[in-house]
Amino acid sequence: MKRDLTVDDLVVAGIALAVGLLAAFLLRMLLRWLGRHADRTRWSGDDVIVDAVRTVVPWSAFTGGVAVAAAALPLTRTVGHNVNQTLTVLLIGVTTLTVARVVARLMSAVTQSRSAVAGSATIFVNIIRAVILALGFLVVLQTLGVSIAPMLTALGVGGLAVALALQDTLANLFAGIHILASKTVQPGDYIKLSSGEEGYVVDINWRQTTIRQLSNNLVIIPNGQLAGTNMTNFNRPEQMLTILVQVGVAYDSDLEQVERVTCEVVAEVMTEITGAVPEHEPLVRFHTFGDSRIGFTVILGVGEFSDQFRIKHEFIKRLHKRYRSEGISIPAPARTVALQQGAVVIPQQRGGRTEPDLGLGVEQGGPASTLLDRLDQLNKLDR
């Protein structure tokens, strides 16, 4: 039975509402102080948790104060029920949004801490955020007394139709999930596709994978195409790799000296250049008797794919300078051209018709000794 509103009711309701507001304010200040201390730690997860609690706890205190104030007032059953439902829906909504944000930020922090290059796997973040929001929405409907069973049935039938209409999109979605779950490609890896595209994996979302080339251009590749192509991952099974540099020296070089000098230059580069691997053992392997040189391969160690360009640059400069100081020559390719007398036939014009000249390749009636002198000079140069 509804009773009349009194001054005492208003006083009790006002006190409850004021206590709720004061509690929310004090809790927010306390959590802000905790947030400043959480910033000093190395783990970023405590920052996310404190930030989430800083949102939920004050709202919970305020909602509790409003609920106590409503209970102190002589409200009808219908009004009281509506107030309780409104507060419950408000609290569920705030909690759902906070949980979705916390999980998304925690996953982003984990993916960023495990990647060599900036980027996050937003496919998992978006999927989990959508699932949490959907569950919160269903809980709100159930709280309001709306039956969700017919809605779930309609969503099942409609989901089948949507799946048939969005086959390519779903294929890219599950391909992205498979790529991340199998750990064949992770954000931060440097990959090269059989079609020629290469670069750092920046992000893998629900539809596509973004690759940043060394020129800072972005290449967008559908997940289905990425999962179905041949690919080289330069970061797995480990990030360090070796590169090969081809070198050649003259035949009269002392190969023992060449190997010693080259290994010294390799050790110097591995120690002094950023991105090299100091513990890499210098390796020189002779392999070819070429036309004008003895060829060999120098094996260098680099810490990451993009470091190879700087290391090659410094190694070639220093090796060339050291070879010059040690008297080791790097010969240029040479070719010997031989001329055979009588091999050149120059047509001659006589009486309006062309007749072949079977002589030494000079105009009939001209001095043949001129060509012979030139041939003698070429033979002397060749010797």
PDB file of N, CA, C and O in Angstrom, residues 355-380:
ATOM      1  N   GLU A 355      78.811  -6.009-106.784  1.00  0.00           N
ATOM      2  CA  GLU A 355      79.667  -7.176-106.921  1.00  0.00           C
ATOM      3  C   GLU A 355      80.386  -7.409-105.609  1.00  0.00           C
ATOM      4  O   GLU A 355      80.839  -6.467-104.956  1.00  0.00           O
ATOM      5  N   PRO A 356      80.500  -8.660-105.155  1.00  0.00           N
ATOM      6  CA  PRO A 356      81.182  -8.927-103.891  1.00  0.00           C
ATOM      7  C   PRO A 356      82.675  -8.765-104.026  1.00  0.00           C
ATOM      8  O   PRO A 356      83.255  -9.044-105.067  1.00  0.00           O
ATOM      9  N   ASP A 357      83.280  -8.341-102.968  1.00  0.00           N
ATOM     10  CA  ASP A 357      84.727  -8.190-102.912  1.00  0.00           C
ATOM     11  C   ASP A 357      85.273  -9.334-102.083  1.00  0.00           C
ATOM     12  O   ASP A 357      84.935  -9.491-100.910  1.00  0.00           O
ATOM     13  N   LEU A 358      86.095 -10.198-102.622  1.00  0.00           N
ATOM     14  CA  LEU A 358      86.624 -11.377-101.951  1.00  0.00           C
ATOM     15  C   LEU A 358      88.020 -11.138-101.411  1.00  0.00           C
ATOM     16  O   LEU A 358      88.737 -12.077-101.100  1.00  0.00           O
ATOM     17  N   GLY A 359      88.406  -9.896-101.270  1.00  0.00           N
ATOM     18  CA  GLY A 359      89.759  -9.574-100.805  1.00  0.00           C
ATOM     19  C   GLY A 359      89.818  -9.488 -99.308  1.00  0.00           C
ATOM     20  O   GLY A 359      89.241 -10.288 -98.585  1.00  0.00           O
ATOM     21  N   LEU A 360      90.539  -8.491 -98.782  1.00  0.00           N
ATOM     22  CA  LEU A 360      90.778  -8.331 -97.361  1.00  0.00           C
ATOM     23  C   LEU A 360      89.784  -7.405 -96.690  1.00  0.00           C
ATOM     24  O   LEU A 360      90.030  -6.929 -95.584  1.00  0.00           O
ATOM     25  N   GLY A 361      88.697  -7.114 -97.317  1.00  0.00           N
ATOM     26  CA  GLY A 361      87.696  -6.273 -96.685  1.00  0.00           C
ATOM     27  C   GLY A 361      87.939  -4.821 -96.916  1.00  0.00           C
ATOM     28  O   GLY A 361      87.429  -3.995 -96.173  1.00  0.00           O
ATOM     29  N   VAL A 362      88.736  -4.432 -97.934  1.00  0.00           N
ATOM     30  CA  VAL A 362      88.953  -3.021 -98.244  1.00  0.00           C
ATOM     31  C   VAL A 362      88.423  -2.786 -99.641  1.00  0.00           C
ATOM     32  O   VAL A 362      88.193  -3.705-100.428  1.00  0.00           O
ATOM     33  N   GLU A 363      88.234  -1.558 -99.970  1.00  0.00           N
ATOM     34  CA  GLU A 363      87.700  -1.202-101.285  1.00  0.00           C
ATOM     35  C   GLU A 363      88.715  -1.574-102.372  1.00  0.00           C
ATOM     36  O   GLU A 363      89.914  -1.361-102.218  1.00  0.00           O
ATOM     37  N   GLN A 364      88.205  -2.195-103.453  1.00  0.00           N
ATOM     38  CA  GLN A 364      89.085  -2.598-104.536  1.00  0.00           C
ATOM     39  C   GLN A 364      89.820  -1.376-105.083  1.00  0.00           C
ATOM     40  O   GLN A 364      89.243  -0.326-105.301  1.00  0.00           O
ATOM     41  N   GLY A 365      91.105  -1.578-105.307  1.00  0.00           N
ATOM     42  CA  GLY A 365      91.926  -0.477-105.789  1.00  0.00           C
ATOM     43  C   GLY A 365      92.564   0.298-104.665  1.00  0.00           C
ATOM     44  O   GLY A 365      93.444   1.106-104.905  1.00  0.00           O
ATOM     45  N   GLY A 366      92.156   0.060-103.394  1.00  0.00           N
ATOM     46  CA  GLY A 366      92.702   0.774-102.249  1.00  0.00           C
ATOM     47  C   GLY A 366      93.916   0.056-101.701  1.00  0.00           C
ATOM     48  O   GLY A 366      94.220  -1.076-102.066  1.00  0.00           O
ATOM     49  N   PRO A 367      94.633   0.630-100.824  1.00  0.00           N
ATOM     50  CA  PRO A 367      95.838   0.036-100.260  1.00  0.00           C
ATOM     51  C   PRO A 367      95.498  -1.066 -99.264  1.00  0.00           C
ATOM     52  O   PRO A 367      94.986  -0.802 -98.171  1.00  0.00           O
ATOM     53  N   ALA A 368      95.786  -2.320 -99.639  1.00  0.00           N
ATOM     54  CA  ALA A 368      95.514  -3.452 -98.747  1.00  0.00           C
ATOM     55  C   ALA A 368      96.459  -3.463 -97.566  1.00  0.00           C
ATOM     56  O   ALA A 368      96.171  -4.057 -96.522  1.00  0.00           O
ATOM     57  N   SER A 369      97.609  -2.823 -97.694  1.00  0.00           N
ATOM     58  CA  SER A 369      98.570  -2.833 -96.587  1.00  0.00           C
ATOM     59  C   SER A 369      98.037  -2.108 -95.354  1.00  0.00           C
ATOM     60  O   SER A 369      98.473  -2.359 -94.235  1.00  0.00           O
ATOM     61  N   THR A 370      97.095  -1.194 -95.554  1.00  0.00           N
ATOM     62  CA  THR A 370      96.549  -0.458 -94.403  1.00  0.00           C
ATOM     63  C   THR A 370      95.853  -1.402 -93.436  1.00  0.00           C
ATOM     64  O   THR A 370      96.050  -1.341 -92.210  1.00  0.00           O
ATOM     65  N   LEU A 371      95.034  -2.322 -93.928  1.00  0.00           N
ATOM     66  CA  LEU A 371      94.330  -3.277 -93.068  1.00  0.00           C
ATOM     67  C   LEU A 371      95.296  -4.263 -92.437  1.00  0.00           C
ATOM     68  O   LEU A 371      95.166  -4.650 -91.279  1.00  0.00           O
ATOM     69  N   LEU A 372      96.327  -4.689 -93.206  1.00  0.00           N
ATOM     70  CA  LEU A 372      97.304  -5.618 -92.652  1.00  0.00           C
ATOM     71  C   LEU A 372      98.072  -4.990 -91.502  1.00  0.00           C
ATOM     72  O   LEU A 372      98.377  -5.643 -90.498  1.00  0.00           O
ATOM     73  N   ASP A 373      98.414  -3.705 -91.633  1.00  0.00           N
ATOM     74  CA  ASP A 373      99.098  -3.007 -90.540  1.00  0.00           C
ATOM     75  C   ASP A 373      98.237  -2.970 -89.283  1.00  0.00           C
ATOM     76  O   ASP A 373      98.716  -3.163 -88.158  1.00  0.00           O
ATOM     77  N   ARG A 374      96.957  -2.733 -89.460  1.00  0.00           N
ATOM     78  CA  ARG A 374      96.053  -2.682 -88.304  1.00  0.00           C
ATOM     79  C   ARG A 374      95.929  -4.050 -87.638  1.00  0.00           C
ATOM     80  O   ARG A 374      95.889  -4.169 -86.417  1.00  0.00           O
ATOM     81  N   LEU A 375      95.883  -5.117 -88.429  1.00  0.00           N
ATOM     82  CA  LEU A 375      95.807  -6.463 -87.873  1.00  0.00           C
ATOM     83  C   LEU A 375      97.065  -6.794 -87.084  1.00  0.00           C
ATOM     84  O   LEU A 375      97.023  -7.428 -86.022  1.00  0.00           O
ATOM     85  N   ASP A 376      98.228  -6.372 -87.614  1.00  0.00           N
ATOM     86  CA  ASP A 376      99.471  -6.609 -86.888  1.00  0.00           C
ATOM     87  C   ASP A 376      99.487  -5.896 -85.540  1.00  0.00           C
ATOM     88  O   ASP A 376      99.940  -6.424 -84.527  1.00  0.00           O
ATOM     89  N   GLN A 377      98.967  -4.662 -85.530  1.00  0.00           N
ATOM     90  CA  GLN A 377      98.921  -3.914 -84.273  1.00  0.00           C
ATOM     91  C   GLN A 377      98.000  -4.584 -83.247  1.00  0.00           C
ATOM     92  O   GLN A 377      98.319  -4.680 -82.053  1.00  0.00           O
ATOM     93  N   LEU A 378      96.858  -5.084 -83.702  1.00  0.00           N
ATOM     94  CA  LEU A 378      95.940  -5.775 -82.784  1.00  0.00           C
ATOM     95  C   LEU A 378      96.557  -7.040 -82.240  1.00  0.00           C
ATOM     96  O   LEU A 378      96.386  -7.383 -81.059  1.00  0.00           O
ATOM     97  N   ASN A 379      97.306  -7.784 -83.092  1.00  0.00           N
ATOM     98  CA  ASN A 379      97.953  -9.008 -82.615  1.00  0.00           C
ATOM     99  C   ASN A 379      99.018  -8.707 -81.567  1.00  0.00           C
ATOM    100  O   ASN A 379      99.183  -9.445 -80.586  1.00  0.00           O
ATOM    101  N   LYS A 380      99.760  -7.610 -81.738  1.00  0.00           N
ATOM    102  CA  LYS A 380     100.763  -7.244 -80.754  1.00  0.00           C
ATOM    103  C   LYS A 380     100.111  -6.874 -79.432  1.00  0.00           C
ATOM    104  O   LYS A 380     100.590  -7.252 -78.351  1.00  0.00           O
TER     105      LYS A 380
END
